[in-house]
mmCIF file of C-alpha atoms in Angstrom:
data_model
loop_
_atom_site.group_PDB
_atom_site.id
_atom_site.type_symbol
_atom_site.label_atom_id
_atom_site.label_comp_id
_atom_site.label_asym_id
_atom_site.label_seq_id
_atom_site.Cartn_x
_atom_site.Cartn_y
_atom_site.Cartn_z
ATOM 1 C CA MET A 1 -3.868 -12.330 -77.748
ATOM 2 C CA HIS A 2 -7.362 -10.636 -77.174
ATOM 3 C CA LEU A 3 -8.710 -11.758 -80.125
ATOM 4 C CA ARG A 4 -7.673 -15.610 -80.082
ATOM 5 C CA SER A 5 -9.791 -15.055 -76.626
ATOM 6 C CA ALA A 6 -12.738 -13.794 -78.260
ATOM 7 C CA ALA A 7 -12.562 -15.976 -80.916
ATOM 8 C CA PHE A 8 -12.091 -19.458 -78.605
ATOM 9 C CA SER A 9 -15.032 -17.880 -76.725
ATOM 10 C CA ALA A 10 -17.275 -17.261 -79.516
ATOM 11 C CA ALA A 11 -16.553 -20.905 -80.871
ATOM 12 C CA ARG A 12 -17.749 -22.379 -77.332
ATOM 13 C CA PRO A 13 -21.679 -22.772 -76.904
ATOM 14 C CA PRO A 14 -23.446 -20.866 -73.939
ATOM 15 C CA LEU A 15 -22.901 -22.736 -70.821
ATOM 16 C CA PRO A 16 -23.997 -22.149 -67.130
ATOM 17 C CA MET A 17 -21.515 -20.553 -64.791
ATOM 18 C CA LEU A 18 -21.612 -21.353 -61.187
ATOM 19 C CA ARG A 19 -21.671 -17.677 -59.078
ATOM 20 C CA ALA A 20 -22.440 -17.365 -55.479
ATOM 21 C CA GLY A 21 -25.493 -14.980 -54.382
ATOM 22 C CA SER A 22 -27.248 -13.982 -51.411
ATOM 23 C CA ASN A 23 -29.921 -11.576 -50.929
ATOM 24 C CA LEU A 24 -28.207 -9.616 -48.283
ATOM 25 C CA PRO A 25 -27.075 -6.092 -49.353
ATOM 26 C CA ASP A 26 -23.433 -6.600 -47.726
ATOM 27 C CA GLY A 27 -22.853 -9.469 -50.401
ATOM 28 C CA GLY A 28 -23.496 -12.339 -48.433
ATOM 29 C CA HIS A 29 -21.445 -11.856 -45.310
ATOM 30 C CA CYS A 30 -23.477 -12.580 -41.976
ATOM 31 C CA SER A 31 -22.264 -12.548 -38.531
ATOM 32 C CA VAL A 32 -21.416 -15.877 -36.253
ATOM 33 C CA PRO A 33 -23.885 -17.370 -34.539
ATOM 34 C CA THR A 34 -23.376 -16.816 -30.512
ATOM 35 C CA VAL A 35 -24.085 -19.132 -27.686
ATOM 36 C CA SER A 36 -26.203 -17.929 -24.600
ATOM 37 C CA SER A 37 -28.022 -19.272 -21.821
ATOM 38 C CA SER A 38 -30.876 -16.890 -22.072
ATOM 39 C CA SER A 39 -33.983 -18.318 -22.774
ATOM 40 C CA SER A 40 -35.903 -15.191 -24.339
ATOM 41 C CA SER A 41 -35.842 -16.478 -27.769
ATOM 42 C CA SER A 42 -38.249 -18.678 -29.601
ATOM 43 C CA PHE A 43 -35.519 -21.287 -30.591
ATOM 44 C CA SER A 44 -34.477 -21.914 -27.805
ATOM 45 C CA THR A 45 -37.823 -23.711 -26.310
ATOM 46 C CA ASP A 46 -37.241 -26.727 -28.201
ATOM 47 C CA LEU A 47 -33.991 -27.536 -26.512
ATOM 48 C CA PRO A 48 -33.550 -29.245 -23.215
ATOM 49 C CA PRO A 49 -33.175 -26.748 -20.311
ATOM 50 C CA PHE A 50 -29.610 -28.064 -19.659
ATOM 51 C CA LEU A 51 -28.052 -27.078 -23.326
ATOM 52 C CA PRO A 52 -26.726 -23.705 -23.975
ATOM 53 C CA ARG A 53 -29.436 -21.645 -26.079
ATOM 54 C CA ILE A 54 -27.928 -21.382 -29.615
ATOM 55 C CA ARG A 55 -28.917 -17.911 -30.938
ATOM 56 C CA PRO A 56 -30.402 -18.153 -35.007
ATOM 57 C CA LEU A 57 -27.911 -17.105 -37.605
ATOM 58 C CA SER A 58 -28.513 -13.180 -38.545
ATOM 59 C CA CYS A 59 -28.789 -14.444 -42.403
ATOM 60 C CA ARG A 60 -29.258 -17.195 -44.897
ATOM 61 C CA PRO A 61 -26.578 -19.545 -45.862
ATOM 62 C CA THR A 62 -24.488 -18.448 -49.260
ATOM 63 C CA ARG A 63 -26.553 -20.035 -51.868
ATOM 64 C CA PHE A 64 -25.248 -20.942 -55.662
ATOM 65 C CA PHE A 65 -27.098 -19.955 -58.794
ATOM 66 C CA LEU A 66 -26.971 -21.432 -62.332
ATOM 67 C CA THR A 67 -27.177 -18.504 -64.664
ATOM 68 C CA PRO A 68 -27.052 -18.590 -68.566
ATOM 69 C CA ARG A 69 -23.512 -17.338 -70.042
ATOM 70 C CA LEU A 70 -23.788 -15.415 -73.140
ATOM 71 C CA ALA A 71 -21.872 -16.085 -76.056
ATOM 72 C CA ASN A 72 -20.010 -12.793 -76.249
ATOM 73 C CA GLN A 73 -19.568 -12.824 -72.407
ATOM 74 C CA LYS A 74 -15.610 -12.417 -71.299
ATOM 75 C CA SER A 75 -14.030 -15.176 -69.850
ATOM 76 C CA SER A 76 -12.329 -14.448 -66.325
ATOM 77 C CA LEU A 77 -10.515 -17.199 -65.221
ATOM 78 C CA GLY A 78 -7.720 -15.451 -63.365
ATOM 79 C CA LEU A 79 -6.044 -16.354 -60.172
ATOM 80 C CA THR A 80 -8.664 -13.807 -58.140
ATOM 81 C CA THR A 81 -11.864 -15.628 -59.256
ATOM 82 C CA VAL A 82 -9.865 -18.648 -58.282
ATOM 83 C CA VAL A 83 -9.385 -17.659 -55.018
ATOM 84 C CA LYS A 84 -12.870 -15.776 -54.657
ATOM 85 C CA ALA A 85 -14.777 -19.655 -55.866
ATOM 86 C CA ALA A 86 -12.465 -21.525 -52.842
ATOM 87 C CA GLU A 87 -13.259 -18.841 -50.080
ATOM 88 C CA ASP A 88 -16.934 -19.263 -51.095
ATOM 89 C CA VAL A 89 -16.851 -22.784 -51.266
ATOM 90 C CA ALA A 90 -15.036 -22.609 -47.833
ATOM 91 C CA ALA A 91 -17.735 -20.227 -46.225
ATOM 92 C CA ALA A 92 -20.605 -22.667 -47.873
ATOM 93 C CA ALA A 93 -18.732 -25.487 -45.840
ATOM 94 C CA ALA A 94 -18.584 -23.548 -42.741
ATOM 95 C CA GLY A 95 -22.307 -22.998 -42.879
ATOM 96 C CA GLY A 96 -22.981 -26.784 -43.848
ATOM 97 C CA THR A 97 -21.199 -27.395 -40.616
ATOM 98 C CA GLU A 98 -23.059 -25.071 -38.724
ATOM 99 C CA ASN A 99 -26.328 -26.555 -39.675
ATOM 100 C CA HIS A 100 -25.096 -30.056 -38.922
ATOM 101 C CA GLY A 101 -24.837 -28.790 -35.695
ATOM 102 C CA GLU A 102 -27.878 -27.857 -35.824
ATOM 103 C CA ALA A 103 -29.299 -30.834 -37.005
ATOM 104 C CA ALA A 104 -27.375 -33.187 -34.144
ATOM 105 C CA VAL A 105 -29.298 -30.543 -31.540
ATOM 106 C CA SER A 106 -32.350 -31.751 -33.350
ATOM 107 C CA SER A 107 -31.795 -35.359 -33.248
ATOM 108 C CA TYR A 108 -30.118 -35.491 -29.648
ATOM 109 C CA GLY A 109 -33.850 -33.659 -28.812
ATOM 110 C CA SER A 110 -36.180 -36.594 -31.105
ATOM 111 C CA SER A 111 -33.640 -39.230 -29.297
ATOM 112 C CA SER A 112 -34.361 -38.036 -26.154
ATOM 113 C CA THR A 113 -37.951 -37.272 -26.615
ATOM 114 C CA SER A 114 -38.445 -41.106 -27.769
ATOM 115 C CA GLY A 115 -36.562 -42.262 -24.903
ATOM 116 C CA MET A 116 -38.702 -40.428 -22.673
ATOM 117 C CA VAL A 117 -41.916 -42.183 -24.858
ATOM 118 C CA LYS A 118 -40.325 -45.504 -23.908
ATOM 119 C CA LYS A 119 -39.742 -44.892 -20.517
ATOM 120 C CA LEU A 120 -43.381 -43.826 -20.013
ATOM 121 C CA GLN A 121 -45.032 -46.873 -21.953
ATOM 122 C CA LEU A 122 -42.739 -49.130 -19.937
ATOM 123 C CA GLY A 123 -43.925 -47.373 -16.827
ATOM 124 C CA PHE A 124 -47.622 -47.310 -18.187
ATOM 125 C CA LEU A 125 -46.729 -51.402 -18.771
ATOM 126 C CA PHE A 126 -45.560 -51.985 -15.207
ATOM 127 C CA GLY A 127 -48.783 -50.088 -13.549
ATOM 128 C CA LEU A 128 -50.813 -52.535 -15.714
ATOM 129 C CA TRP A 129 -48.845 -55.305 -14.513
ATOM 130 C CA TYR A 130 -49.598 -54.593 -10.825
ATOM 131 C CA LEU A 131 -53.363 -53.422 -11.486
ATOM 132 C CA PHE A 132 -54.377 -56.401 -12.976
ATOM 133 C CA ASN A 133 -52.533 -58.905 -10.495
ATOM 134 C CA ILE A 134 -54.087 -57.302 -7.270
ATOM 135 C CA TYR A 135 -57.457 -57.372 -9.131
ATOM 136 C CA PHE A 136 -56.973 -61.208 -9.829
ATOM 137 C CA ASN A 137 -55.969 -62.116 -6.410
ATOM 138 C CA ILE A 138 -59.034 -60.071 -5.167
ATOM 139 C CA TYR A 139 -61.936 -61.391 -7.361
ATOM 140 C CA ASP A 140 -59.682 -64.970 -7.488
ATOM 141 C CA LYS A 141 -60.094 -64.960 -3.579
ATOM 142 C CA GLN A 142 -63.769 -63.662 -3.205
ATOM 143 C CA VAL A 143 -64.768 -66.887 -5.905
ATOM 144 C CA LEU A 144 -62.806 -69.584 -3.995
ATOM 145 C CA LYS A 145 -64.318 -68.583 -0.847
ATOM 146 C CA VAL A 146 -67.755 -69.343 -1.811
ATOM 147 C CA TYR A 147 -66.886 -71.928 -4.694
ATOM 148 C CA PRO A 148 -63.437 -74.143 -3.724
ATOM 149 C CA PHE A 149 -63.315 -76.101 -6.838
ATOM 150 C CA PRO A 150 -59.787 -74.455 -7.974
ATOM 151 C CA ILE A 151 -59.256 -77.290 -11.047
ATOM 152 C CA THR A 152 -62.744 -75.510 -12.652
ATOM 153 C CA ILE A 153 -61.536 -72.152 -11.541
ATOM 154 C CA THR A 154 -58.003 -72.642 -13.524
ATOM 155 C CA THR A 155 -59.774 -74.358 -16.473
ATOM 156 C CA PHE A 156 -61.906 -71.160 -16.491
ATOM 157 C CA HIS A 157 -59.026 -68.903 -16.386
ATOM 158 C CA PHE A 158 -57.422 -70.716 -19.344
ATOM 159 C CA ALA A 159 -60.743 -70.641 -21.222
ATOM 160 C CA ILE A 160 -61.068 -67.176 -21.403
ATOM 161 C CA GLY A 161 -57.347 -66.803 -22.336
ATOM 162 C CA THR A 162 -57.416 -68.928 -25.230
ATOM 163 C CA VAL A 163 -60.617 -67.021 -26.335
ATOM 164 C CA LEU A 164 -58.794 -63.551 -25.913
ATOM 165 C CA ILE A 165 -55.442 -65.204 -28.207
ATOM 166 C CA TRP A 166 -58.305 -66.226 -30.475
ATOM 167 C CA LEU A 167 -59.568 -63.174 -30.751
ATOM 168 C CA MET A 168 -56.048 -61.540 -30.952
ATOM 169 C CA TRP A 169 -55.141 -63.451 -33.705
ATOM 170 C CA VAL A 170 -58.300 -63.416 -36.146
ATOM 171 C CA THR A 171 -58.283 -59.693 -35.855
ATOM 172 C CA ASN A 172 -54.651 -59.518 -36.378
ATOM 173 C CA LEU A 173 -53.580 -57.875 -33.284
ATOM 174 C CA TYR A 174 -50.421 -60.348 -33.225
ATOM 175 C CA LYS A 175 -49.208 -62.670 -36.114
ATOM 176 C CA ARG A 176 -50.632 -65.950 -35.552
ATOM 177 C CA PRO A 177 -47.555 -68.635 -35.367
ATOM 178 C CA LYS A 178 -46.402 -71.218 -37.084
ATOM 179 C CA ILE A 179 -45.556 -73.837 -34.899
ATOM 180 C CA SER A 180 -43.608 -76.892 -36.127
ATOM 181 C CA SER A 181 -43.702 -80.195 -34.407
ATOM 182 C CA LYS A 182 -40.424 -79.840 -33.116
ATOM 183 C CA GLN A 183 -41.351 -76.729 -31.550
ATOM 184 C CA LEU A 184 -44.769 -78.491 -30.247
ATOM 185 C CA ALA A 185 -42.751 -81.340 -28.593
ATOM 186 C CA ALA A 186 -40.653 -78.613 -26.824
ATOM 187 C CA ILE A 187 -43.586 -76.762 -25.185
ATOM 188 C CA VAL A 188 -45.648 -79.659 -24.223
ATOM 189 C CA PRO A 189 -43.318 -80.057 -20.703
ATOM 190 C CA LEU A 190 -43.821 -76.156 -20.532
ATOM 191 C CA ALA A 191 -47.164 -76.319 -20.764
ATOM 192 C CA ILE A 192 -47.638 -79.230 -18.052
ATOM 193 C CA VAL A 193 -46.129 -77.300 -15.556
ATOM 194 C CA HIS A 194 -47.257 -73.746 -16.372
ATOM 195 C CA THR A 195 -50.691 -75.248 -15.910
ATOM 196 C CA LEU A 196 -49.943 -77.248 -12.471
ATOM 197 C CA ALA A 197 -47.866 -73.565 -11.393
ATOM 198 C CA ASN A 198 -51.650 -71.787 -12.124
ATOM 199 C CA LEU A 199 -53.756 -74.732 -10.014
ATOM 200 C CA PHE A 200 -51.340 -74.959 -7.305
ATOM 201 C CA THR A 201 -51.670 -71.117 -6.805
ATOM 202 C CA ASN A 202 -55.291 -71.359 -6.800
ATOM 203 C CA MET A 203 -55.458 -73.949 -4.755
ATOM 204 C CA SER A 204 -53.283 -72.313 -1.955
ATOM 205 C CA LEU A 205 -55.461 -69.052 -2.404
ATOM 206 C CA GLY A 206 -58.457 -71.282 -1.809
ATOM 207 C CA LYS A 207 -56.782 -72.553 1.787
ATOM 208 C CA VAL A 208 -54.582 -69.345 3.039
ATOM 209 C CA ALA A 209 -54.895 -65.617 3.210
ATOM 210 C CA VAL A 210 -53.661 -63.535 -0.125
ATOM 211 C CA SER A 211 -50.798 -61.986 1.621
ATOM 212 C CA PHE A 212 -49.363 -65.756 3.173
ATOM 213 C CA THR A 213 -49.605 -67.416 -0.675
ATOM 214 C CA HIS A 214 -47.597 -64.320 -1.535
ATOM 215 C CA THR A 215 -45.214 -64.456 1.089
ATOM 216 C CA ILE A 216 -44.201 -68.468 0.492
ATOM 217 C CA LYS A 217 -44.316 -67.526 -3.414
ATOM 218 C CA ALA A 218 -41.354 -65.173 -2.417
ATOM 219 C CA LEU A 219 -39.306 -68.219 -2.003
ATOM 220 C CA GLU A 220 -39.048 -68.832 -5.783
ATOM 221 C CA PRO A 221 -35.300 -67.489 -5.838
ATOM 222 C CA PHE A 222 -34.662 -70.507 -3.625
ATOM 223 C CA PHE A 223 -36.117 -72.587 -6.043
ATOM 224 C CA THR A 224 -34.514 -71.133 -9.063
ATOM 225 C CA VAL A 225 -30.961 -71.670 -7.614
ATOM 226 C CA VAL A 226 -31.486 -75.552 -6.327
ATOM 227 C CA LEU A 227 -33.175 -76.713 -9.718
ATOM 228 C CA SER A 228 -30.495 -74.287 -12.069
ATOM 229 C CA ALA A 229 -27.575 -76.130 -9.778
ATOM 230 C CA MET A 230 -29.292 -79.669 -10.706
ATOM 231 C CA PHE A 231 -30.278 -79.469 -14.510
ATOM 232 C CA LEU A 232 -28.369 -76.519 -15.483
ATOM 233 C CA GLY A 233 -25.191 -77.239 -13.885
ATOM 234 C CA GLU A 234 -24.824 -73.442 -12.703
ATOM 235 C CA LEU A 235 -23.420 -73.103 -9.419
ATOM 236 C CA PRO A 236 -24.619 -70.537 -7.238
ATOM 237 C CA THR A 237 -21.933 -67.630 -5.873
ATOM 238 C CA LEU A 238 -21.291 -66.991 -1.701
ATOM 239 C CA TRP A 239 -23.280 -63.639 -2.113
ATOM 240 C CA VAL A 240 -26.306 -65.734 -3.877
ATOM 241 C CA LEU A 241 -26.318 -67.907 -0.654
ATOM 242 C CA ILE A 242 -26.200 -65.145 1.190
ATOM 243 C CA SER A 243 -28.854 -63.236 -0.114
ATOM 244 C CA LEU A 244 -31.236 -66.667 0.145
ATOM 245 C CA VAL A 245 -30.831 -67.011 4.105
ATOM 246 C CA PRO A 246 -33.094 -63.568 4.859
ATOM 247 C CA ILE A 247 -35.579 -64.941 2.229
ATOM 248 C CA VAL A 248 -35.876 -68.455 3.940
ATOM 249 C CA GLY A 249 -35.744 -67.059 7.406
ATOM 250 C CA GLY A 250 -38.564 -64.569 6.802
ATOM 251 C CA VAL A 251 -40.497 -67.093 5.158
ATOM 252 C CA ALA A 252 -40.250 -69.317 7.875
ATOM 253 C CA MET A 253 -41.045 -66.382 10.653
ATOM 254 C CA ALA A 254 -44.134 -65.263 8.945
ATOM 255 C CA SER A 255 -45.221 -69.349 8.574
ATOM 256 C CA LEU A 256 -45.347 -69.655 12.133
ATOM 257 C CA THR A 257 -46.965 -66.653 13.171
ATOM 258 C CA GLU A 258 -49.695 -66.733 10.287
ATOM 259 C CA ALA A 259 -53.189 -66.795 11.671
ATOM 260 C CA SER A 260 -54.815 -68.548 8.595
ATOM 261 C CA PHE A 261 -51.842 -71.041 8.243
ATOM 262 C CA ASN A 262 -52.775 -74.613 7.374
ATOM 263 C CA TRP A 263 -50.775 -77.243 5.773
ATOM 264 C CA ALA A 264 -52.887 -77.428 2.547
ATOM 265 C CA GLY A 265 -52.218 -74.099 1.514
ATOM 266 C CA PHE A 266 -48.158 -74.025 2.761
ATOM 267 C CA TRP A 267 -47.552 -77.228 0.143
ATOM 268 C CA SER A 268 -49.777 -75.627 -2.535
ATOM 269 C CA ALA A 269 -47.833 -72.110 -2.611
ATOM 270 C CA MET A 270 -44.635 -74.350 -2.183
ATOM 271 C CA ALA A 271 -45.777 -76.437 -5.260
ATOM 272 C CA SER A 272 -46.508 -73.734 -7.175
ATOM 273 C CA ASN A 273 -42.850 -72.083 -6.711
ATOM 274 C CA LEU A 274 -41.678 -75.606 -8.034
ATOM 275 C CA THR A 275 -43.000 -75.871 -10.710
ATOM 276 C CA ASN A 276 -43.208 -71.820 -11.693
ATOM 277 C CA GLN A 277 -39.273 -72.171 -11.340
ATOM 278 C CA SER A 278 -39.119 -76.093 -13.116
ATOM 279 C CA ARG A 279 -40.884 -73.855 -16.336
ATOM 280 C CA ASN A 280 -38.386 -71.114 -16.437
ATOM 281 C CA VAL A 281 -35.266 -73.903 -16.213
ATOM 282 C CA LEU A 282 -36.905 -76.053 -18.772
ATOM 283 C CA SER A 283 -37.575 -73.054 -20.974
ATOM 284 C CA LYS A 284 -34.080 -72.128 -20.815
ATOM 285 C CA LYS A 285 -32.495 -75.994 -20.990
ATOM 286 C CA ILE A 286 -35.164 -76.508 -24.156
ATOM 287 C CA MET A 287 -36.106 -73.406 -26.143
ATOM 288 C CA ASP A 288 -32.407 -72.401 -26.388
ATOM 289 C CA LYS A 289 -31.537 -75.156 -28.086
ATOM 290 C CA ASP A 290 -34.329 -74.601 -30.743
ATOM 291 C CA GLU A 291 -33.133 -73.089 -33.755
ATOM 292 C CA GLU A 292 -36.366 -71.356 -34.514
ATOM 293 C CA THR A 293 -36.884 -69.347 -31.766
ATOM 294 C CA MET A 294 -40.373 -67.029 -30.914
ATOM 295 C CA ASP A 295 -40.868 -64.194 -28.853
ATOM 296 C CA ASN A 296 -42.354 -64.410 -25.364
ATOM 297 C CA ILE A 297 -45.837 -63.341 -26.131
ATOM 298 C CA THR A 298 -45.940 -66.069 -28.690
ATOM 299 C CA LEU A 299 -44.761 -68.792 -26.391
ATOM 300 C CA PHE A 300 -46.940 -67.516 -23.549
ATOM 301 C CA SER A 301 -49.924 -67.676 -25.899
ATOM 302 C CA ILE A 302 -49.150 -70.893 -27.208
ATOM 303 C CA ILE A 303 -48.772 -72.396 -23.539
ATOM 304 C CA THR A 304 -52.100 -70.966 -22.531
ATOM 305 C CA VAL A 305 -54.026 -72.678 -25.293
ATOM 306 C CA MET A 306 -52.444 -75.801 -24.296
ATOM 307 C CA SER A 307 -53.233 -75.561 -20.991
ATOM 308 C CA PHE A 308 -56.548 -75.405 -21.314
ATOM 309 C CA PHE A 309 -56.890 -78.769 -23.431
ATOM 310 C CA LEU A 310 -54.822 -80.325 -20.978
ATOM 311 C CA LEU A 311 -56.745 -79.130 -17.846
ATOM 312 C CA ALA A 312 -60.263 -79.488 -19.117
ATOM 313 C CA PRO A 313 -60.726 -83.316 -18.963
ATOM 314 C CA VAL A 314 -59.342 -83.369 -15.603
ATOM 315 C CA SER A 315 -61.587 -80.725 -14.399
ATOM 316 C CA LEU A 316 -64.246 -82.714 -15.578
ATOM 317 C CA LEU A 317 -63.099 -86.050 -14.153
ATOM 318 C CA VAL A 318 -62.045 -84.946 -10.729
ATOM 319 C CA GLU A 319 -64.804 -81.982 -10.113
ATOM 320 C CA GLY A 320 -67.125 -82.761 -12.526
ATOM 321 C CA ILE A 321 -69.597 -80.158 -13.903
ATOM 322 C CA LYS A 322 -70.093 -77.912 -11.199
ATOM 323 C CA PHE A 323 -70.118 -74.345 -12.837
ATOM 324 C CA THR A 324 -73.754 -74.774 -14.201
ATOM 325 C CA PRO A 325 -76.616 -72.269 -13.248
ATOM 326 C CA SER A 326 -78.688 -75.414 -11.590
ATOM 327 C CA TYR A 327 -75.735 -76.308 -9.394
ATOM 328 C CA MET A 328 -75.030 -72.744 -8.285
ATOM 329 C CA ARG A 329 -78.468 -72.137 -7.279
ATOM 330 C CA PHE A 330 -78.585 -75.771 -5.618
ATOM 331 C CA ALA A 331 -75.687 -74.788 -3.515
ATOM 332 C CA GLY A 332 -77.496 -71.347 -2.590
ATOM 333 C CA LEU A 333 -74.649 -68.906 -4.509
ATOM 334 C CA ASN A 334 -75.207 -65.524 -5.628
ATOM 335 C CA LEU A 335 -75.128 -66.747 -9.512
ATOM 336 C CA LYS A 336 -74.312 -63.443 -10.977
ATOM 337 C CA GLU A 337 -71.658 -62.277 -8.458
ATOM 338 C CA VAL A 338 -70.093 -65.724 -8.860
ATOM 339 C CA TYR A 339 -69.986 -65.762 -12.544
ATOM 340 C CA VAL A 340 -69.096 -61.995 -12.959
ATOM 341 C CA ARG A 341 -65.995 -61.985 -10.695
ATOM 342 C CA SER A 342 -65.209 -65.329 -12.169
ATOM 343 C CA PHE A 343 -65.233 -63.748 -15.867
ATOM 344 C CA LEU A 344 -63.323 -60.978 -14.086
ATOM 345 C CA ALA A 345 -60.383 -62.713 -12.396
ATOM 346 C CA GLY A 346 -59.715 -64.888 -15.982
ATOM 347 C CA VAL A 347 -59.718 -61.589 -17.547
ATOM 348 C CA CYS A 348 -57.271 -60.219 -14.886
ATOM 349 C CA PHE A 349 -55.519 -63.821 -14.922
ATOM 350 C CA HIS A 350 -54.344 -63.109 -18.599
ATOM 351 C CA ALA A 351 -53.900 -59.533 -18.639
ATOM 352 C CA TYR A 352 -51.320 -59.443 -16.225
ATOM 353 C CA GLN A 353 -49.392 -62.453 -17.639
ATOM 354 C CA GLN A 354 -49.592 -60.755 -20.818
ATOM 355 C CA ALA A 355 -48.419 -57.242 -19.535
ATOM 356 C CA SER A 356 -45.295 -59.533 -17.715
ATOM 357 C CA TYR A 357 -44.373 -61.177 -21.001
ATOM 358 C CA MET A 358 -44.478 -57.691 -22.805
ATOM 359 C CA ILE A 359 -42.415 -56.376 -20.027
ATOM 360 C CA LEU A 360 -39.812 -59.135 -20.310
ATOM 361 C CA ALA A 361 -39.729 -58.546 -23.983
ATOM 362 C CA GLU A 362 -38.465 -55.067 -23.169
ATOM 363 C CA VAL A 363 -35.983 -55.485 -20.362
ATOM 364 C CA SER A 364 -33.535 -57.865 -18.760
ATOM 365 C CA PRO A 365 -34.839 -60.999 -16.832
ATOM 366 C CA ILE A 366 -32.750 -59.174 -13.706
ATOM 367 C CA THR A 367 -35.059 -56.001 -14.105
ATOM 368 C CA HIS A 368 -37.633 -57.940 -14.681
ATOM 369 C CA SER A 369 -37.220 -59.915 -10.827
ATOM 370 C CA VAL A 370 -36.978 -56.987 -9.337
ATOM 371 C CA GLY A 371 -40.036 -55.727 -10.876
ATOM 372 C CA ASN A 372 -42.067 -58.616 -9.889
ATOM 373 C CA CYS A 373 -40.469 -58.046 -6.126
ATOM 374 C CA VAL A 374 -41.953 -54.884 -6.041
ATOM 375 C CA LYS A 375 -45.636 -56.546 -7.614
ATOM 376 C CA ARG A 376 -45.782 -59.103 -4.696
ATOM 377 C CA VAL A 377 -45.078 -56.027 -1.993
ATOM 378 C CA VAL A 378 -47.893 -53.875 -3.737
ATOM 379 C CA VAL A 379 -49.735 -57.594 -3.808
ATOM 380 C CA ILE A 380 -49.583 -58.198 -0.067
ATOM 381 C CA ILE A 381 -49.801 -54.715 0.830
ATOM 382 C CA SER A 382 -53.511 -54.231 -1.127
ATOM 383 C CA SER A 383 -54.653 -57.623 0.132
ATOM 384 C CA VAL A 384 -54.048 -56.922 3.733
ATOM 385 C CA LEU A 385 -55.946 -53.565 3.788
ATOM 386 C CA PHE A 386 -58.723 -55.042 1.348
ATOM 387 C CA PHE A 387 -59.669 -58.033 3.171
ATOM 388 C CA ARG A 388 -58.487 -56.607 6.471
ATOM 389 C CA THR A 389 -56.259 -59.321 7.275
ATOM 390 C CA PRO A 390 -55.196 -59.906 10.788
ATOM 391 C CA VAL A 391 -51.144 -59.458 10.683
ATOM 392 C CA SER A 392 -48.997 -59.804 13.689
ATOM 393 C CA PRO A 393 -45.715 -57.835 14.458
ATOM 394 C CA LEU A 394 -43.832 -60.913 14.104
ATOM 395 C CA ASN A 395 -45.367 -61.698 11.138
ATOM 396 C CA SER A 396 -45.109 -58.466 9.108
ATOM 397 C CA ILE A 397 -41.316 -58.524 10.215
ATOM 398 C CA GLY A 398 -41.018 -62.006 8.477
ATOM 399 C CA THR A 399 -42.893 -61.102 5.520
ATOM 400 C CA GLY A 400 -40.486 -57.722 5.200
ATOM 401 C CA VAL A 401 -37.493 -59.757 6.315
ATOM 402 C CA ALA A 402 -38.306 -62.086 2.906
ATOM 403 C CA LEU A 403 -38.921 -59.489 0.506
ATOM 404 C CA ILE A 404 -35.670 -57.681 1.303
ATOM 405 C CA GLY A 405 -33.883 -60.831 0.379
ATOM 406 C CA VAL A 406 -35.517 -60.910 -2.590
ATOM 407 C CA PHE A 407 -34.610 -57.473 -3.437
ATOM 408 C CA LEU A 408 -31.046 -58.618 -2.384
ATOM 409 C CA TYR A 409 -31.154 -61.600 -4.487
ATOM 410 C CA SER A 410 -31.943 -59.704 -7.550
ATOM 411 C CA ARG A 411 -29.438 -56.966 -6.522
ATOM 412 C CA VAL A 412 -26.579 -59.723 -6.776
ATOM 413 C CA LYS A 413 -27.817 -61.157 -9.641
ATOM 414 C CA ARG A 414 -27.405 -57.699 -11.623
ATOM 415 C CA THR A 415 -24.259 -57.300 -10.368
ATOM 416 C CA LYS A 416 -23.136 -60.972 -11.632
ATOM 417 C CA SER A 417 -24.726 -60.239 -15.118
ATOM 418 C CA LYS A 418 -22.893 -56.939 -15.115
ATOM 419 C CA SER A 419 -19.233 -58.439 -14.702
ATOM 420 C CA ALA A 420 -19.901 -61.188 -16.910
#
């Protein structure tokens, strides 16, 4: 029997043999990791404070080595060897499970960090949206008070936006889109109502206080409900109708007590509401049917460029060329102040709308609507403080009631969206 086994071993070529090995003097055995709430170890600082602290292993996991088998080495595939190998494999599997647990904790930490970074980026975008909107209203109002040509000013804003978009495409900061004729035909109505919405807003800002313009623009949910029912067949729920009551009532109260009230400013703001919400309804009605959809930023960029080319000839026909230095001097205006503030208003105009579309790409439309409501509150308060607008108690109450109604409307729409 021994001779046969030796002959068999001698006949085989040298093969590597798998054997367990460890650098520990006790043969590779180690203690089980324990869970502790202490934060004394350096490892615990990598984890969030609400997770249990895991003490590191007191040994390294079992490793396997490939060693050459000598030709005269005796084979020993007995039952004891098989059992020992099975135990080693089981121990290695247990170590793999523990390492997998550590990897899961590490993955949790990285996902938590990335989620926090995303929230910070979104908060930064909201801050830019609000900040640029505040400065746009301030600079725009200052220019329109001394230069009452809203069509020319709106065209100038679109011109600055067109230049910025062109630079963005040329420098590859954002990919230049390829637009089909079908998409262009669908975008033209959106560009028209977008142009009118911004034109009517500037007309209102030139006639009444900034705070009053934005109070009237709080009626946007009312126009959304009416237009959606007329063109999309979306009938409002009872709670939506109830939320509209404080909006309409608050705007009416603020209008009756507004010191700067005039009908031109009022109807311009109302027309801005109508065209703004018409743009949203048309976007939903037309663009959803287009198989080649585009992202919000690309759509906004194309609409801005088209708005400039649509409004520029109208501005020349209606108001003429009244943005030249000679006309400014003839009108007795400070050339530098008008040009600089018009430029800053145009940059802020494009920047806040760009930030708005970037936010809309990251959050739901309902969340964006709530953010827009908060933005309106911030703009009203900042404009009242900056321009020292006289506000009566009833006017303040009316504005507050209208904004609360807008917030309730947003909450109702969010609840409806979740239930659907």
